[in-house]
Coordinates of N, CA and C in Angstrom, one line a residue:
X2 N 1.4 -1.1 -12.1 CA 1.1 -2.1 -11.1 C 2.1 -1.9 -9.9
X3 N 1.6 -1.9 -8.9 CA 2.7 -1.6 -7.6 C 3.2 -2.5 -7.1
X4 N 2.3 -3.9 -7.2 CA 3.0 -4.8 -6.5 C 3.5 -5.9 -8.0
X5 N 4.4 -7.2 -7.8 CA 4.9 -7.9 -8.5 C 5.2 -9.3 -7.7
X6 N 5.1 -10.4 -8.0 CA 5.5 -11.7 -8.1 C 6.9 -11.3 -8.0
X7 N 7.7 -11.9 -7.3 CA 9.1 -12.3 -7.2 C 9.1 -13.7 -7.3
X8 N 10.8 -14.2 -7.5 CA 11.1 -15.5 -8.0 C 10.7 -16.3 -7.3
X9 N 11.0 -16.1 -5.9 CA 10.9 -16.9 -4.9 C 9.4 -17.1 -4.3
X10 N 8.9 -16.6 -4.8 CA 6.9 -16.2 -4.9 C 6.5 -15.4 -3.4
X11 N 7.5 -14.3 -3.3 CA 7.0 -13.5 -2.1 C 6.5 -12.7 -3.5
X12 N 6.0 -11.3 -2.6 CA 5.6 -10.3 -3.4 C 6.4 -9.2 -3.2
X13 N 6.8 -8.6 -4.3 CA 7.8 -7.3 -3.8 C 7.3 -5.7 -4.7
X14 N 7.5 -4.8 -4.2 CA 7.1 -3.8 -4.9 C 7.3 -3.1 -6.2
X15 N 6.4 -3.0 -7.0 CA 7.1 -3.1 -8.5 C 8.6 -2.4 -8.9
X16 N 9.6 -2.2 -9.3 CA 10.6 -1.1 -9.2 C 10.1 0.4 -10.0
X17 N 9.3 -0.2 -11.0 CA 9.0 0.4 -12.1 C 8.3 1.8 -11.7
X18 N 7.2 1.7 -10.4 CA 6.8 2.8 -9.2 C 7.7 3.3 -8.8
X19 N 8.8 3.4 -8.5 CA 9.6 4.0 -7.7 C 10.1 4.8 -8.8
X20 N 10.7 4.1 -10.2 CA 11.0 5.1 -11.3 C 10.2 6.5 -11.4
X21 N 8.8 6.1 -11.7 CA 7.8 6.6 -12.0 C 7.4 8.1 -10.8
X22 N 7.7 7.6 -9.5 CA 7.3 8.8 -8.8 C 8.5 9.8 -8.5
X23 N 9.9 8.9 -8.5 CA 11.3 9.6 -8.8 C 11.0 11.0 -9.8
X24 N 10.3 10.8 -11.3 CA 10.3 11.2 -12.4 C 9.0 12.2 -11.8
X25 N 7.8 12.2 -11.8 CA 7.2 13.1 -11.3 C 7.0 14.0 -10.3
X26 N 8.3 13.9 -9.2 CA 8.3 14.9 -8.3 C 9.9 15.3 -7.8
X27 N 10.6 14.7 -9.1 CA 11.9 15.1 -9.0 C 12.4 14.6 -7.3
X28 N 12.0 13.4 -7.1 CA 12.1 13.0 -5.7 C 13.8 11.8 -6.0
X29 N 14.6 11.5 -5.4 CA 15.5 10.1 -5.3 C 14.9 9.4 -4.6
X30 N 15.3 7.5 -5.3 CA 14.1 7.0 -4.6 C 15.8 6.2 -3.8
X31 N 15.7 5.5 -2.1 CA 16.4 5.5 -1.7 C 16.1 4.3 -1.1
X32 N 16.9 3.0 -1.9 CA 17.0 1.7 -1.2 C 16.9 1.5 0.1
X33 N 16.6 1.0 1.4 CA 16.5 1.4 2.3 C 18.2 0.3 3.0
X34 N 18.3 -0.4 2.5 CA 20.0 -1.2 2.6 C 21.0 0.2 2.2
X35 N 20.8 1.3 1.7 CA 21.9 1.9 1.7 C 22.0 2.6 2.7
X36 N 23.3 2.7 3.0 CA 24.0 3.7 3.6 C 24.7 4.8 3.2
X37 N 25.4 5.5 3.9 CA 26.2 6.6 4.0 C 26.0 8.2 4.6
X38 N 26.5 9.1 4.0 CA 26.0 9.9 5.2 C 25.1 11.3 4.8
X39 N 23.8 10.7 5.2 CA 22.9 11.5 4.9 C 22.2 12.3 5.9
X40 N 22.6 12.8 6.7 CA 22.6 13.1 8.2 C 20.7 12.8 8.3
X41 N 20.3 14.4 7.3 CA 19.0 14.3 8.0 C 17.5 13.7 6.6
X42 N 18.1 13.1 6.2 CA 17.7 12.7 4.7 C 15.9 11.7 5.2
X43 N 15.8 10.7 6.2 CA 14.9 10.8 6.6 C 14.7 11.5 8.0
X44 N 14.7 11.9 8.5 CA 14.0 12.3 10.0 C 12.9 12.7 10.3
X45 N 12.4 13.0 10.9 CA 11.2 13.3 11.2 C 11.1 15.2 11.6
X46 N 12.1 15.6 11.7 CA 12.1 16.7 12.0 C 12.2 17.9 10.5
X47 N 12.2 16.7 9.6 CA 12.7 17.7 8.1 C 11.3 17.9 7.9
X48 N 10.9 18.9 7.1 CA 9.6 19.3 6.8 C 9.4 18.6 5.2
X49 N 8.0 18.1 5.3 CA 8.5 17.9 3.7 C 8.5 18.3 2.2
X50 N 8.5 19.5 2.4 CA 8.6 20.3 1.4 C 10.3 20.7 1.1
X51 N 11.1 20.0 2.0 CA 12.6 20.2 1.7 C 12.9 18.7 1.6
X52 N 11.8 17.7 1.4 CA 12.6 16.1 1.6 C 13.3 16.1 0.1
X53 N 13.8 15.3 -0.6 CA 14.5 15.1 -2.2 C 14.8 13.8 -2.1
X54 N 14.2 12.5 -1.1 CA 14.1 11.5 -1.4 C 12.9 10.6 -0.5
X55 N 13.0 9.4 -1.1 CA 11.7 9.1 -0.4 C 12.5 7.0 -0.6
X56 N 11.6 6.3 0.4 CA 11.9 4.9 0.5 C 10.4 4.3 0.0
X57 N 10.8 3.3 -0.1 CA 9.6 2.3 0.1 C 8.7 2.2 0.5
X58 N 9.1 2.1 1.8 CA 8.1 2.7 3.0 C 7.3 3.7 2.9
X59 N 7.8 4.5 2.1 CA 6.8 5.9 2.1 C 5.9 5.8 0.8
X60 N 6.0 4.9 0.0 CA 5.2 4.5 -1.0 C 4.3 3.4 -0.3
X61 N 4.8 2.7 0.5 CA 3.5 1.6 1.5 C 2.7 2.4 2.2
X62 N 3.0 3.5 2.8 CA 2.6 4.7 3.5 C 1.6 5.0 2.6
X63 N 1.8 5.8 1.5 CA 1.1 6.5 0.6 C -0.3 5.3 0.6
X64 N 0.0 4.3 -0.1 CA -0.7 3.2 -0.5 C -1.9 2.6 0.9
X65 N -1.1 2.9 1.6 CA -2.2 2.5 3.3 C -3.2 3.9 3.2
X66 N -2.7 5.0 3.4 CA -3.8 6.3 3.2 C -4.8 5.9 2.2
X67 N -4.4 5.7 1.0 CA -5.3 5.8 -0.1 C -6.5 4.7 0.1
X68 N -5.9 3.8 0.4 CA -6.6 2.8 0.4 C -8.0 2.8 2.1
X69 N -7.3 3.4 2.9 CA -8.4 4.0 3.8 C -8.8 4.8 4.0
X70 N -9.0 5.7 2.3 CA -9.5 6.7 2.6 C -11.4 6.1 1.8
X71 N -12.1 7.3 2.4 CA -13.2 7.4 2.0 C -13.7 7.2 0.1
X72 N -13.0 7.9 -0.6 CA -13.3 8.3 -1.8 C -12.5 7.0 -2.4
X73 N -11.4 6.1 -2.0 CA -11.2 5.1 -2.6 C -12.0 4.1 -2.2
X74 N -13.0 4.0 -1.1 CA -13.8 2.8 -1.2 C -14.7 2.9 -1.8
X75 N -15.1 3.7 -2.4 CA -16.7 4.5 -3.2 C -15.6 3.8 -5.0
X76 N -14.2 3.9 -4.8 CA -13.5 3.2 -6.1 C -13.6 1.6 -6.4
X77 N -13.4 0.9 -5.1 CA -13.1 -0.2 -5.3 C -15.0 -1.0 -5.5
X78 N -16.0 0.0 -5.2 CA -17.3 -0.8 -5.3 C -16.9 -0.9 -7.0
X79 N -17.0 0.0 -7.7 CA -17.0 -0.4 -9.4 C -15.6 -0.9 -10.0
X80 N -15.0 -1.3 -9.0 CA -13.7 -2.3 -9.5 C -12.5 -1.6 -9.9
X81 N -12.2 -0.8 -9.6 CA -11.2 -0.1 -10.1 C -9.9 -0.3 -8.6
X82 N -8.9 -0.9 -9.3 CA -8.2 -1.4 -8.4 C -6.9 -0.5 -8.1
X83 N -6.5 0.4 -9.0 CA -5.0 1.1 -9.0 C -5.1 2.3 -7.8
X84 N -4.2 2.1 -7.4 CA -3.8 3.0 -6.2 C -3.0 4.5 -7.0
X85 N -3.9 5.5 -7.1 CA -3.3 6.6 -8.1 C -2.3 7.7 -6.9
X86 N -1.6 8.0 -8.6 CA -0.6 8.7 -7.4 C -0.8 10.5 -7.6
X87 N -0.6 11.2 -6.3 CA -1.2 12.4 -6.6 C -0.2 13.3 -7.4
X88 N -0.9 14.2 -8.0 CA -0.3 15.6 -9.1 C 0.6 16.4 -8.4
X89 N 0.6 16.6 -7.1 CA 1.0 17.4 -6.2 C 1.8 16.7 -4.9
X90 N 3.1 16.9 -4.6 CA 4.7 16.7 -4.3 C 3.6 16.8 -2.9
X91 N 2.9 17.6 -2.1 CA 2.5 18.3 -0.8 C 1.9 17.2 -0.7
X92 N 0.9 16.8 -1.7 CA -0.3 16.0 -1.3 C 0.5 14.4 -1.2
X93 N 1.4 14.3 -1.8 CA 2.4 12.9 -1.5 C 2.7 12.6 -0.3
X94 N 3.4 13.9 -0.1 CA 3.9 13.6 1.8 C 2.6 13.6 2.5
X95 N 1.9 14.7 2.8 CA 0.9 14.6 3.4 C -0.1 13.1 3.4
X96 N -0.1 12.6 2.1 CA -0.9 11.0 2.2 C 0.2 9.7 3.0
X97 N 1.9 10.2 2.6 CA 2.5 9.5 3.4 C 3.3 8.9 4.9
X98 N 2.2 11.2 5.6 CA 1.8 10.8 6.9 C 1.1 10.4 7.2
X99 N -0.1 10.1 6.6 CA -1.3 9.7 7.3 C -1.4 8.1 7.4
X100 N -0.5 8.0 6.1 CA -0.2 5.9 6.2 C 0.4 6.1 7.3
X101 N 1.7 5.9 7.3 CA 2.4 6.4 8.5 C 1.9 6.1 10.3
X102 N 0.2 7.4 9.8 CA -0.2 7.6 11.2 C -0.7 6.2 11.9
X103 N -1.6 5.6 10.4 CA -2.3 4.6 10.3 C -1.9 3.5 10.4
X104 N -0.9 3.1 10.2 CA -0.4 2.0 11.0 C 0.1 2.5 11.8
X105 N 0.8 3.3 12.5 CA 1.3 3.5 13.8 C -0.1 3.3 15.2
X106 N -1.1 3.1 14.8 CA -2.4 3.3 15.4 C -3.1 1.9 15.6
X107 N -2.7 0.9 14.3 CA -3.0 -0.1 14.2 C -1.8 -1.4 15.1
X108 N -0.5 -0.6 15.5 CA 0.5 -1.7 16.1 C 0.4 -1.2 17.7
X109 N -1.2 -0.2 18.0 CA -1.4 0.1 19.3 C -2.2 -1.4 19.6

């Protein structure tokens, strides 16, 4: 499940995803309150086939692509609700630019 009930009854993102994609792409998953010195750890200029961590955001990212893509609306007519995650480290980033693009398009 990606998302969860918190105490205070907002919704926050499950932790248990972030374990989970950590473990299948050998990625660190990176609180976004931390600090220290990670010069170029997000930028936009890193390619991502050299990234070795990833935030939150890039799992909201992921989750915005999927969910506007074509082949997940052909999912949600027979009810199938889980936002799957892909086999392939390329096809991660690549879906976490296009969330990315997709709201960046939507706060035009």
């Amino acid at each position: 499940m990606l998302f969860q009930k918190a105490e205070n009854t907002s919704v926050t993102l499950n932790p248990e995803i972030f374990q989970f994609i950590a473990n299948c792409y050998g990625l660190l998953f990176m609180d976004e309150k931390e600090t220290g010195n990670v010069c170029f750890a997000h930028s936009l200029e890193l390619r991502p086939e050299f990234k070795q961590s990833f935030t939150a955001i890039d799992v909201l990212d992921l989750s915005y692509a999927i969910l506007h893509s074509s082949l997940y609306s052909e999912d949600l007519k027979v009810g199938k609700l889980k936002i799957p995650i892909p086999q392939d480290v390329a096809v991660f980033w690549k879906l976490v630019q296009i969330g990315e693009e997709l709201r960046g398009k939507e706060k035009e």
